[in-house]
Coordinates of C-alpha atoms and ligand atoms in Angstrom, one line a residue:
X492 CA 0.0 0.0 0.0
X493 CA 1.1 3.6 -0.5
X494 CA 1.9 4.1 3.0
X495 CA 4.4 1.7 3.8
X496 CA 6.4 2.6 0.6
X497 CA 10.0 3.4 1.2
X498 CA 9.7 6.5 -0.7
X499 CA 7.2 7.7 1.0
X500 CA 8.7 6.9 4.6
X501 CA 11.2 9.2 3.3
X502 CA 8.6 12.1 1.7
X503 CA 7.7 12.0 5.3
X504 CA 10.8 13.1 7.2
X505 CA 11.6 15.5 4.6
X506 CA 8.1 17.0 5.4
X507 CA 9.1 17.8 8.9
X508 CA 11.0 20.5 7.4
X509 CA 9.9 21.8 4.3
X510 CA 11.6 24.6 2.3
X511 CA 11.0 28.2 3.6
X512 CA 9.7 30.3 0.6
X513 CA 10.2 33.4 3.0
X514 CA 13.5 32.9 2.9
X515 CA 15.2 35.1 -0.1
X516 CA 18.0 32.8 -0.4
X517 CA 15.5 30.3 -1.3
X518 CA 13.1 32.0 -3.4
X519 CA 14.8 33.7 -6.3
X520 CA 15.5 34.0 -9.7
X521 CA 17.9 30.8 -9.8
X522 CA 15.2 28.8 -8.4
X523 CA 12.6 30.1 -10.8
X524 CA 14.8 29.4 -13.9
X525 CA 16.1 26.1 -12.7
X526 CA 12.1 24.6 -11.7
X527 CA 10.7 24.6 -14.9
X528 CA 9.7 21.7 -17.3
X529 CA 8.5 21.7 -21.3
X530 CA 6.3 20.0 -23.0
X531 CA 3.7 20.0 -26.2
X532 CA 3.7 23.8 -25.8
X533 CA 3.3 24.5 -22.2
X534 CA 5.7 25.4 -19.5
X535 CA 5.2 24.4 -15.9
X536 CA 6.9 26.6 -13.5
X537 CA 7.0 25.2 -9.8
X538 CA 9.5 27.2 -7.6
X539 CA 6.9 28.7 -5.5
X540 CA 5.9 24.9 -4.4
X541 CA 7.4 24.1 -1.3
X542 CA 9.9 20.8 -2.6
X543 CA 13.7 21.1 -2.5
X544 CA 16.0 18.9 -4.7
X545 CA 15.4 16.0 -2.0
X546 CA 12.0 16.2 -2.3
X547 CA 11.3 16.0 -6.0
X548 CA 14.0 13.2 -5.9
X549 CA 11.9 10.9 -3.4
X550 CA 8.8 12.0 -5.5
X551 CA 10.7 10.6 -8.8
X552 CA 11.3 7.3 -6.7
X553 CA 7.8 7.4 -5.4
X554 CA 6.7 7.3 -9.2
X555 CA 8.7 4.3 -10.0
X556 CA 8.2 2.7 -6.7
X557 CA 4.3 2.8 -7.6
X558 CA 5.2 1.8 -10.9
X559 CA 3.3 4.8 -12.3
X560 CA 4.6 4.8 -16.0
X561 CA 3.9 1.2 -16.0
X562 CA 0.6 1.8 -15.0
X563 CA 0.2 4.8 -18.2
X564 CA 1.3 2.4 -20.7
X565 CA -1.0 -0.5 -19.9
X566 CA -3.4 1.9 -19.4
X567 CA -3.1 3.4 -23.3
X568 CA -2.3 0.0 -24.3
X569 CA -6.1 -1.1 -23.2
X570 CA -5.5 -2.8 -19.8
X571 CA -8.2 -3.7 -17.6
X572 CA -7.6 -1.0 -15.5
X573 CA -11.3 -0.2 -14.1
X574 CA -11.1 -2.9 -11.5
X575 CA -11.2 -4.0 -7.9
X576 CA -9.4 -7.2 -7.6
X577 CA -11.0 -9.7 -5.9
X578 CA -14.8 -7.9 -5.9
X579 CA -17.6 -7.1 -8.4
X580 CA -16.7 -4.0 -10.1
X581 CA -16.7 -2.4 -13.7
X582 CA -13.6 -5.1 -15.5
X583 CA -12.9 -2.6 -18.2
X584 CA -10.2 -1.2 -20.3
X585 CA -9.5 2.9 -19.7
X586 CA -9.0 3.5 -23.6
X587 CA -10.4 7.8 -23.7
X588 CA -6.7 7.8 -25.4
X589 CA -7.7 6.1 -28.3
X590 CA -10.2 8.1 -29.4
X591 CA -7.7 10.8 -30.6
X592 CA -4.9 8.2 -31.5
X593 CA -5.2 8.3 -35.5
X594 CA -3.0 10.4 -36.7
X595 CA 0.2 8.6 -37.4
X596 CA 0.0 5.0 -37.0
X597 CA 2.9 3.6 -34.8
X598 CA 2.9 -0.2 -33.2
X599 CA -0.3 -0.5 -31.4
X600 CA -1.8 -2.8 -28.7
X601 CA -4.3 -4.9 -30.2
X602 CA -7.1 -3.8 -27.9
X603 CA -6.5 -0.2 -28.3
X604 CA -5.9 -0.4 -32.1
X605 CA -9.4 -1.8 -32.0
X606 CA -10.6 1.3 -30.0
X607 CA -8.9 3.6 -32.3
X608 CA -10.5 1.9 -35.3
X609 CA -13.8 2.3 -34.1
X610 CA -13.5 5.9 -32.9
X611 CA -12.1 6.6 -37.0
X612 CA -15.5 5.1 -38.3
X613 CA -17.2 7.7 -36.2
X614 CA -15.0 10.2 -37.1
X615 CA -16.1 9.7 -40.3
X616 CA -19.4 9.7 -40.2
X617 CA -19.8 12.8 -38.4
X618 CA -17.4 14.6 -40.9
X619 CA -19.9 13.2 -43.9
X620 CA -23.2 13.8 -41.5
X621 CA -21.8 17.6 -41.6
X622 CA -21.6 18.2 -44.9
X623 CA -24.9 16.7 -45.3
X624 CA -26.3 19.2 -42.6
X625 CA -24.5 22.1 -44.1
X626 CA -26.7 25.7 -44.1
X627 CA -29.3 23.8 -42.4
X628 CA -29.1 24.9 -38.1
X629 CA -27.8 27.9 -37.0
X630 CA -27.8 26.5 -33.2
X631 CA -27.4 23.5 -31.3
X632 CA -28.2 22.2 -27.7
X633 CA -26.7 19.6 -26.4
X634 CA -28.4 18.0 -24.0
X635 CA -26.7 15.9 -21.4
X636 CA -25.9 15.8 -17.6
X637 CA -22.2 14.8 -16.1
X638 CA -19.8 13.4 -18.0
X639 CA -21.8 13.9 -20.5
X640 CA -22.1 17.9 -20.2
X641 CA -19.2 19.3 -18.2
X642 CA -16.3 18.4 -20.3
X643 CA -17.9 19.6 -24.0
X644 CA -19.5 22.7 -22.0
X645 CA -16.2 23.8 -20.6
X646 CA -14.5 23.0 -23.8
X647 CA -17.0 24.9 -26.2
X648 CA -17.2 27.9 -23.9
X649 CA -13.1 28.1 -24.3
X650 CA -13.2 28.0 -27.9
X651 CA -15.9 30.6 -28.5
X652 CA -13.2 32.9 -30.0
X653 CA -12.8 30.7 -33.1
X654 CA -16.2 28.9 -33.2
X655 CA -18.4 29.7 -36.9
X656 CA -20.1 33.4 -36.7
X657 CA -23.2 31.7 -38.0
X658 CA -23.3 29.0 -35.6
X659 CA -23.9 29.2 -32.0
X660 CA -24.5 26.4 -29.3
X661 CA -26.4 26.0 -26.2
X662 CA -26.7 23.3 -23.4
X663 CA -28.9 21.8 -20.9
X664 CA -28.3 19.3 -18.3
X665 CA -30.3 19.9 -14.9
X666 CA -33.4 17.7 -15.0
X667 CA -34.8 21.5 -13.2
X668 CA -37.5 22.8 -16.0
X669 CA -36.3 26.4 -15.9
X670 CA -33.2 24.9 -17.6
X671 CA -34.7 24.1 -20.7
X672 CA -37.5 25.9 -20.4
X673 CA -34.7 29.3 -20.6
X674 CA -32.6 27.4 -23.0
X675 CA -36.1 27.4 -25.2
X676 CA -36.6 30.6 -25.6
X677 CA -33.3 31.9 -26.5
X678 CA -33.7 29.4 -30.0
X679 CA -35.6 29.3 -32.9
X680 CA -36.5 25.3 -32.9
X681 CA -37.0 24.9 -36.7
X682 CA -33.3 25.9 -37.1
X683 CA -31.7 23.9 -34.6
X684 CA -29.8 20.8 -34.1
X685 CA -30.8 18.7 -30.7
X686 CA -27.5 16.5 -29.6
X687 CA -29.3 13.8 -26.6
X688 CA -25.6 12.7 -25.3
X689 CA -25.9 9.6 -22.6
X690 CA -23.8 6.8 -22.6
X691 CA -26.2 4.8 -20.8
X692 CA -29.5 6.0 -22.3
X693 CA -30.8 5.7 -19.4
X694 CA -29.8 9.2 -17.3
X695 CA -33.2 10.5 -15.8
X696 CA -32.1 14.1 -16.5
X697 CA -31.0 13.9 -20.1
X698 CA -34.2 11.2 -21.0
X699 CA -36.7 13.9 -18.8
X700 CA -35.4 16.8 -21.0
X701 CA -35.2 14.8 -24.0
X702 CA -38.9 14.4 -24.2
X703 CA -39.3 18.2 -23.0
X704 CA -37.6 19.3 -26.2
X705 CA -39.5 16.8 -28.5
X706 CA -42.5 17.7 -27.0
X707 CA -41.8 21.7 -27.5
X708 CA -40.9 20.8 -31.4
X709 CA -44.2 18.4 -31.8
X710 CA -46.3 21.5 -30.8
X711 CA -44.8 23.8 -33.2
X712 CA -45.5 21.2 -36.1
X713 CA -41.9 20.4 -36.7
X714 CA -40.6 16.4 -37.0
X715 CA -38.2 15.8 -33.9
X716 CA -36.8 13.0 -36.2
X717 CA -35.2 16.0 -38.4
X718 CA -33.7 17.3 -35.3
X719 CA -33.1 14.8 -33.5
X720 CA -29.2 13.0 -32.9
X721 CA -28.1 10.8 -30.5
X722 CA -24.7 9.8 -29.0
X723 CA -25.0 6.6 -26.8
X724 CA -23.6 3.2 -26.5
X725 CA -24.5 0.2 -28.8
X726 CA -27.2 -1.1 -27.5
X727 CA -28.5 1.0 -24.8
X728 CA -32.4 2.0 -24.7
X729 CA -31.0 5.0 -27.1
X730 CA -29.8 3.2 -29.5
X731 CA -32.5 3.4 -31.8
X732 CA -31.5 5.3 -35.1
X733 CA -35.0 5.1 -36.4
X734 CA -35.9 8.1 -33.8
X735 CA -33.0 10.0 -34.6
X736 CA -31.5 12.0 -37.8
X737 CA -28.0 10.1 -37.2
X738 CA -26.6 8.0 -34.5
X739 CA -23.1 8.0 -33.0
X740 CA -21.4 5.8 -30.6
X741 CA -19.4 5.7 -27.6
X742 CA -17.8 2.4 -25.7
X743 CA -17.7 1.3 -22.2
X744 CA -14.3 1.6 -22.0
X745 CA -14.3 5.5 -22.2
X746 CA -15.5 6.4 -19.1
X747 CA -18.0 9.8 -18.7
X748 CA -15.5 12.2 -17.6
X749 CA -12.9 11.3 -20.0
X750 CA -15.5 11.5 -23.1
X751 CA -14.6 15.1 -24.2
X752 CA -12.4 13.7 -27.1
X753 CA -14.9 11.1 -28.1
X754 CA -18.6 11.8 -30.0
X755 CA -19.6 13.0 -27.0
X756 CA -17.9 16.6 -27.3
X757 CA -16.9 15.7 -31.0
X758 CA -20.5 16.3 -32.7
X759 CA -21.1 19.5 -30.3
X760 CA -17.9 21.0 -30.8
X761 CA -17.3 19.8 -34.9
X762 CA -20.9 21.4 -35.6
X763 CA -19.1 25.0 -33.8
X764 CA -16.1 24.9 -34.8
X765 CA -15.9 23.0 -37.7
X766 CA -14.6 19.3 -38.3
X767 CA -10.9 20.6 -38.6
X768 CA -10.9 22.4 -35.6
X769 CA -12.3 19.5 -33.5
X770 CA -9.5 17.9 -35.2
X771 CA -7.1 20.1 -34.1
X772 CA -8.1 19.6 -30.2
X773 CA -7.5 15.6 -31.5
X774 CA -4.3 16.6 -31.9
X775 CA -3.4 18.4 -28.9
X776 CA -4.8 15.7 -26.6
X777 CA -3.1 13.0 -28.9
X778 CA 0.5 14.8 -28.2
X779 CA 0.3 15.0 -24.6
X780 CA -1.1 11.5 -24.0
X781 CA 2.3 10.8 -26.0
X782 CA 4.2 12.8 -23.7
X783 CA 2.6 11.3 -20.6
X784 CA 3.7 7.8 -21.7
X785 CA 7.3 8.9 -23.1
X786 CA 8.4 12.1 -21.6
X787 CA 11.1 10.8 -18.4
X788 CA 9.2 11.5 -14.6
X789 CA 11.6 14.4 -13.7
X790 CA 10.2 15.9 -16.9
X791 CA 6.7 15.0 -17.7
X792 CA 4.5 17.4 -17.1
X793 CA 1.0 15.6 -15.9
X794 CA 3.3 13.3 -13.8
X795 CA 5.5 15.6 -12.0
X796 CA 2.1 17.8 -11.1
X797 CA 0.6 14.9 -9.9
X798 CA 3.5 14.2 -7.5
X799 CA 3.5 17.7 -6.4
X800 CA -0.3 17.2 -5.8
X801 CA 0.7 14.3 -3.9
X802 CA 3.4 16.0 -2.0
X803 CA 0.6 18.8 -1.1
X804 CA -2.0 16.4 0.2
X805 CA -0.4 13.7 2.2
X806 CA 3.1 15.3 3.4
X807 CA 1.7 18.6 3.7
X808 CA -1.5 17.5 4.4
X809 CA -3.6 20.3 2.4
X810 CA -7.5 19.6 2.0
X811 CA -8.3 21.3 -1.4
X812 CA -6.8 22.6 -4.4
X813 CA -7.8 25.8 -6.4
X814 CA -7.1 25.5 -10.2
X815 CA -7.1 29.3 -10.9
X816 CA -6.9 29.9 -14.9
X817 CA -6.0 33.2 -15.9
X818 CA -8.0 33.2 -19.0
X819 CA -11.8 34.2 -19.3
X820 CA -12.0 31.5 -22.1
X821 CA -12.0 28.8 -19.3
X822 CA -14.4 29.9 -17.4
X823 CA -15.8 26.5 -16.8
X824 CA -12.9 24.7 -16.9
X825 CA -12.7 24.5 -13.4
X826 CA -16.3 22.5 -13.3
X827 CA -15.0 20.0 -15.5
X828 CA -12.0 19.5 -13.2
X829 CA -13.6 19.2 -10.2
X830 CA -15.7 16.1 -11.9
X831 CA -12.6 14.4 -14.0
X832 CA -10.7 14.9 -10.5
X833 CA -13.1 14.2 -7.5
X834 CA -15.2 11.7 -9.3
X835 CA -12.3 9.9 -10.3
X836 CA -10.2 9.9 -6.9
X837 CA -12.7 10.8 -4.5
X838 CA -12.0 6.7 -3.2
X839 CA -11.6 5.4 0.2
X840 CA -10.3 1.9 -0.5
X841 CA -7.7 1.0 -3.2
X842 CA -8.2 -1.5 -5.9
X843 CA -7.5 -4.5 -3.4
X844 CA -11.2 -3.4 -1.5
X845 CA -8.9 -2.3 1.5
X846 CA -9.6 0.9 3.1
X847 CA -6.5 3.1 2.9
X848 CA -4.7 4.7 5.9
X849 CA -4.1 7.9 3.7
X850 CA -5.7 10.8 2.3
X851 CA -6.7 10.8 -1.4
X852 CA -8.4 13.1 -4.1
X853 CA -8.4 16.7 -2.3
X854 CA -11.3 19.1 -2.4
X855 CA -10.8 20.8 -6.0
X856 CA -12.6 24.4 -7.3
X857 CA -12.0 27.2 -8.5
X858 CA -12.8 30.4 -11.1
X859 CA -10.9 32.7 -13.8
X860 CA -8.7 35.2 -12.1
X861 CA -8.4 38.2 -12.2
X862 CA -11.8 37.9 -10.9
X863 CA -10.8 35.5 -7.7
X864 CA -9.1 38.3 -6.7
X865 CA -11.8 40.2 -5.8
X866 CA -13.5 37.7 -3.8
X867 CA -12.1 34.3 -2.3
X868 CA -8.4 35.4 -1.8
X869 CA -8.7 37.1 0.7
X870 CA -8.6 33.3 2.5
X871 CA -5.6 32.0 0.7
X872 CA -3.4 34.7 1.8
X873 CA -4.4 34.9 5.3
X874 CA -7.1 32.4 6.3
X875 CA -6.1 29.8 8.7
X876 CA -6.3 26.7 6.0
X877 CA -3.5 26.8 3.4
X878 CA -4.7 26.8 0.1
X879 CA -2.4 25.5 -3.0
X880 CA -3.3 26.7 -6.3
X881 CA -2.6 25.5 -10.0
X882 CA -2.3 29.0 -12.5
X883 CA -2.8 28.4 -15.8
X884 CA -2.1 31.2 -18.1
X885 CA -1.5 32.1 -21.8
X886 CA 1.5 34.4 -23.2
X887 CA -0.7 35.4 -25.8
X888 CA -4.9 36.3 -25.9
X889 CA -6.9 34.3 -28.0
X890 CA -8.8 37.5 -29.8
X891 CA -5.8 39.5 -31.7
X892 CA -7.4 42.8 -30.4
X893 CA -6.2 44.0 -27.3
X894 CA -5.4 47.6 -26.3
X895 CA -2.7 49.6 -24.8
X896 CA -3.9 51.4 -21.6
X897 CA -1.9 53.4 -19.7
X898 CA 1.0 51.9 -21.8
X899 CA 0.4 48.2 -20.8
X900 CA -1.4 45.5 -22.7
X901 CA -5.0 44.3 -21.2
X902 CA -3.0 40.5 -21.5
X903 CA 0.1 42.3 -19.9
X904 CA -1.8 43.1 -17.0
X905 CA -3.5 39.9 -16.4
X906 CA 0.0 38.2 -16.9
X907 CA 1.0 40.6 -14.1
X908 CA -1.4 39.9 -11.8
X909 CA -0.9 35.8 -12.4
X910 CA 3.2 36.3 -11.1
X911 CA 2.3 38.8 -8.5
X912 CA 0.1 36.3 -7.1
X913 CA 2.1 33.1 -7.2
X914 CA 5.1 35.5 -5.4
X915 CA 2.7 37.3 -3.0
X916 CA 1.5 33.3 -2.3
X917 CA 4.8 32.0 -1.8
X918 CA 7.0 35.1 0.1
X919 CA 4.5 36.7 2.0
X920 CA 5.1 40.0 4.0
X921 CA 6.0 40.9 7.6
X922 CA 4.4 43.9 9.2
X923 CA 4.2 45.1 12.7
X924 CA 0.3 45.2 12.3
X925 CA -0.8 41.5 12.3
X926 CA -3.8 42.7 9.9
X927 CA -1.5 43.3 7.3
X928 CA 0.4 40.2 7.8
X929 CA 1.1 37.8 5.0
X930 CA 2.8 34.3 6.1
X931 CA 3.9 33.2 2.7
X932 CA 4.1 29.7 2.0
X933 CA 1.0 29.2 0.3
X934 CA 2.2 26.5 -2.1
X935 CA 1.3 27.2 -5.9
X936 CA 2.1 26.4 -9.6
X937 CA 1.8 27.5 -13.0
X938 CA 1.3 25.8 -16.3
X939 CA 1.8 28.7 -18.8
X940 CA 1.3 28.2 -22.6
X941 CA 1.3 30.0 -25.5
X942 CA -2.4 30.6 -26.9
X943 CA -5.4 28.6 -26.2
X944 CA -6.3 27.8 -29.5
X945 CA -7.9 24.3 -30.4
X946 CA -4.2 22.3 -30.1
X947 CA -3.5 23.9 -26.8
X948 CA -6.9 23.3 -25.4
X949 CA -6.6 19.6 -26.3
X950 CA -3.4 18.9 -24.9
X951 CA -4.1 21.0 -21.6
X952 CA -7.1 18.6 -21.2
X953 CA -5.1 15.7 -21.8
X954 CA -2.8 17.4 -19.2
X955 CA -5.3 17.1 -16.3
X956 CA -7.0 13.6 -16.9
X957 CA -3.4 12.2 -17.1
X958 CA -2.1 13.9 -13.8
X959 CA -5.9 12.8 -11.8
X960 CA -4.8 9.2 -13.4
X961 CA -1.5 9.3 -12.5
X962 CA -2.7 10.3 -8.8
X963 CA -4.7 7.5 -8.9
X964 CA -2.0 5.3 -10.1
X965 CA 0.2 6.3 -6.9
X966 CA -2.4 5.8 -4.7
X967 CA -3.2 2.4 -5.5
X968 CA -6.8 3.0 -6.3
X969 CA -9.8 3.2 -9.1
X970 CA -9.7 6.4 -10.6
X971 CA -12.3 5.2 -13.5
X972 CA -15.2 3.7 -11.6
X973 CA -17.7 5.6 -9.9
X974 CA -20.1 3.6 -7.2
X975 CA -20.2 6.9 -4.8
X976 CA -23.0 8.5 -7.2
X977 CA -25.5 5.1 -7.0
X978 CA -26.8 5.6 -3.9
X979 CA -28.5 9.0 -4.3
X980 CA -29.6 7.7 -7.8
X981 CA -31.8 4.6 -6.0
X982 CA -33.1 7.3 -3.4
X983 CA -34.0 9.8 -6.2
X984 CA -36.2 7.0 -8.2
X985 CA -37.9 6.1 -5.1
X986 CA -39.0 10.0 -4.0
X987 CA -39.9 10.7 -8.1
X988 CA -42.5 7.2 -7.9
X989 CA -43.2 8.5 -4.0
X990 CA -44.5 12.4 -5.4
X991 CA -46.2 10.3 -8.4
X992 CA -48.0 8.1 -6.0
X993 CA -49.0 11.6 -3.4
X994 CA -50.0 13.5 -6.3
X995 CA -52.4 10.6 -7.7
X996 CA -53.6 9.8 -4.3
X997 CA -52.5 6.2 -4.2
X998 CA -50.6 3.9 -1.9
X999 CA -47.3 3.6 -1.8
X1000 CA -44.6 1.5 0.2
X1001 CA -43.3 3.3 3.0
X1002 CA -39.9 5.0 3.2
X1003 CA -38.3 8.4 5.1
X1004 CA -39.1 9.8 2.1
X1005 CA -42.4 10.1 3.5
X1006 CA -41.1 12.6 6.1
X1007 CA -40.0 14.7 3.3
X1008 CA -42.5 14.7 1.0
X1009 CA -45.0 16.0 3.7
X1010 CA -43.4 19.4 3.1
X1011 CA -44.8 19.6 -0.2
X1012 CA -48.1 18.1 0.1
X1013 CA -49.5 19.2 3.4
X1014 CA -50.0 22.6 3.9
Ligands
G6Q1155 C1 -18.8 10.3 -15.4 C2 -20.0 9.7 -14.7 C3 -21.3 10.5 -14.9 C4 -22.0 10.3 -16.2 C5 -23.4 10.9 -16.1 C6 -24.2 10.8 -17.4 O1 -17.7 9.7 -15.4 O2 -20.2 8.4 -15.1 O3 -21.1 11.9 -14.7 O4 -21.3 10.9 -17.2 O5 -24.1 10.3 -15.1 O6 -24.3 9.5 -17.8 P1 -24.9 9.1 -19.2 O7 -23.9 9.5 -20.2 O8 -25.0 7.6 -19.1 O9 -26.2 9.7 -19.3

């Protein structure tokens, strides 16, 4: 188990005495220059986390001591790596990487090869279904809840600066009616495109609101069937082309919150930004999987921010983690992490079934800055719970326009505010006055790349889902199942047939739902 490895033992002691980033003979430019790494056009800049050369050194052995890189590679390669030995669980391959693997076509694994293949056929057809759909919607709504909304919502709201000026897209996900019900209104039905994403076919949410828009379209007059697409599993409820315009697939072995790169985000974000600039997200995610699996641990990026994740949580022992992107663009971004992250490590035994005597997934959240700024902040620098924060920030702005004001850039400033941060974070201040006291040490990092254009987008989601993996990896446990959402899912079906049963005045069996429901019905 992770907490008898040797390397950790060691991550231990050196914990009783982390660096001091106070200390100007620790924090300066050397240190700056020297902690960086590269990689698929992105720059991760760590000297204001609080590891010294002994540190990252028993993190590197803590990666090969949990056999970590092993772990990446069987993963790509289509190992059945959503399990728990010895109990009932999911069995499955983790293949999200094949669905943007085509692009040159180097010795695969069998099972992954297979994967690939079958996310090219798709591919396909959705490049041919949008030609054949060309002039015909000027918006789309996707509707889907989860896995099946966050990641292609976050995405399509980064890429707005380069979507198609004639196209726009819209989503809906909460099963509450004044979600579609606002969504309606904004769009005139008889032009629009209707994407029902749900791998299972079977999500109350999505299925509730499918009906809700076909029923909305059926009033007007209009066909639904013309309107209509699905992206589902073979051979779930949904899989039914004869109710749809086209159907497109997905597997079991790409789990929800990975999906982004699959038909899930492809027809919703092809349709915006055209097929070649879906494409070029392909490619982005494609590189860095490729850098995850061959880049050395001292310099691979998701890996070495995992460890430093790792360092943060169980040596430090921080509860939460802000991911603070400088970039309006990715605005939601931070939504999609807390899923890919929390639903993914949010686990309290490892893949044996045991219960682990360590900490895992921490808390994660967070918003664009500058705008944190102005609100939470004021915690991080001098609350009493240490938060660390991951920056991410562009050199460049994704519009070309920008403006010089009082003879700085609008992205100059921003930039400014991201390193004054991550200093102000790590050095602190002393004053006499303990109001205006800043301790320092707050423990952050920054990935910084060029533009976020499609590539870049790509590759930093490809970034994340490897470093939650390669958490996961280290820790021992699933990071692809998700049994923790089940419970409330049972509960909800048995209140939605309880308020059927109250609102038709008929018996039903007994439950503490009872309790609650007599806040609605009795007056
Ligand atoms: C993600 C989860 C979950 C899932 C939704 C939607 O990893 O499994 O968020 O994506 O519950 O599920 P469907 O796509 O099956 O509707």
């Amino acid at each position: 188990m992770f907490s008898q490895m040797k390397s950790v033992l060691k991550l231990k002691k050196l914990a009783e005495n982390p660096v001091d980033l106070t200390d100007a003979k620790v924090f300066n430019s050397e240190r700056i220059h020297e902690m960086v790494i590269k990689g698929v056009g992105f720059q991760l800049l760590y000297a204001a986390e609080r590891v010294s050369q002994d540190v990252l050194n028993a993190l590197y052995d803590l990666a090969k001591e949990a056999k970590a890189k092993e772990k990446m590679m069987a993963m790509q390669a289509g190992a059945i790596m959503n399990k728990i030995h010895g109990f009932e669980s999911e069995n499955r391959s983790v293949l999200h990487t094949a669905m943007r693997d085509f692009f040159e076509n180097p010795q695969r694994e069998p099972e992954a090869a297979k994967a690939t293949e079958k996310a090219r056929v798709e591919f396909k057809k959705l490049e041919r279904f949008l030609e054949k759909i060309e002039g015909k919607f000027s918006d789309l709504i996707q509707i889907g809840i989860g896995g099946s909304d966050l990641g292609p919502r976050a995405l399509y709201i980064a890429m707005q600066a380069f979507q198609r000026p004639d196209r726009k897209v819209h989503f809906i996900s909460n099963v509450d009616p004044d979600d579609a019900n606002s969504i309606l209104n904004q769009v005139d039905l008889k032009k629009t495109l209707v994407v029902v994403v749900s791998k299972s076919g079977t999500t109350l949410e999505t299925l509730t609101n499918e009906e809700f828009v076909r029923q909305r379209m059926l009033k007007m007059g209009l066909n639904p069937k013309e309107h209509f697409v699905a992206v589902t599993g073979e051979k779930s409820p949904m899989d039914d082309p004869s109710k749809y315009l086209a159907s497109f697939y997905m597997w079991d072995y790409v789990g929800g919150r990975y999906s982004a790169t699959s038909m899930v985000g492809g027809v919703t974000l092809a349709f915006a930004l055209g097929i070649s600039g879906f494409l070029e997200i392909l490619k982005g995610a494609h590189d860095m999987d490729h850098h995850a699996l061959t880049a050395d641990i001292p310099t691979n990026l998701p890996l070495v921010s995992a460890l430093l994740g790792i360092w943060n949580r169980n040596f430090l022992h921080l509860p939460t983690v802000a991911v603070i992107p400088y970039s309006q663009a990715l605005l939601r971004f931070p939504a999609h992490l807390q899923q890919l992250d929390m639903e993914s490590n949010g686990k309290r035994i490892d893949q044996t079934g045991t219960v682990v005597d360590f900490s895992t997934g921490p808390v994660i959240w967070g918003e664009p800055g500058t705008n944190g700024q102005h609100s939470f902040y004021q915690l991080i620098h001098q609350g009493t719970d240490i938060v660390p924060l991951e920056f991410v920030g562009f050199k460049k702005s994704q519009y070309i326009q920008d403006l010089e004001i009082e003879k700085t850039l609008s992205q100059e400033k921003l930039l400014s505010n991201l390193f004054a941060q991550s200093v102000a974070l790590a050095t602190g201040k002393k004053n006499a006055n303990p109001n205006k006291t800043f301790l320092g040490n707050r423990p952050n990092r920054i990935l910084l790349g060029e533009r976020l254009d499609p590539y870049s987008l790509g590759a930093l989601l490809s970034f994340y889902e490897h470093k939650v993996a390669y958490q996961g990896f280290i820790w021992g446990i699933n990071s692809f199942d998700q049994e923790g959402v089940q419970l409330g899912k049972v509960l909800a079906s048995k209140f939605v047939s309880l308020f059927q049963a109250k609102r038709q005045k008929v018996e039903a069996p007994s439950f503490i739902g009872d309790a609650y429901l007599d806040f609605i019905f009795k007056k």
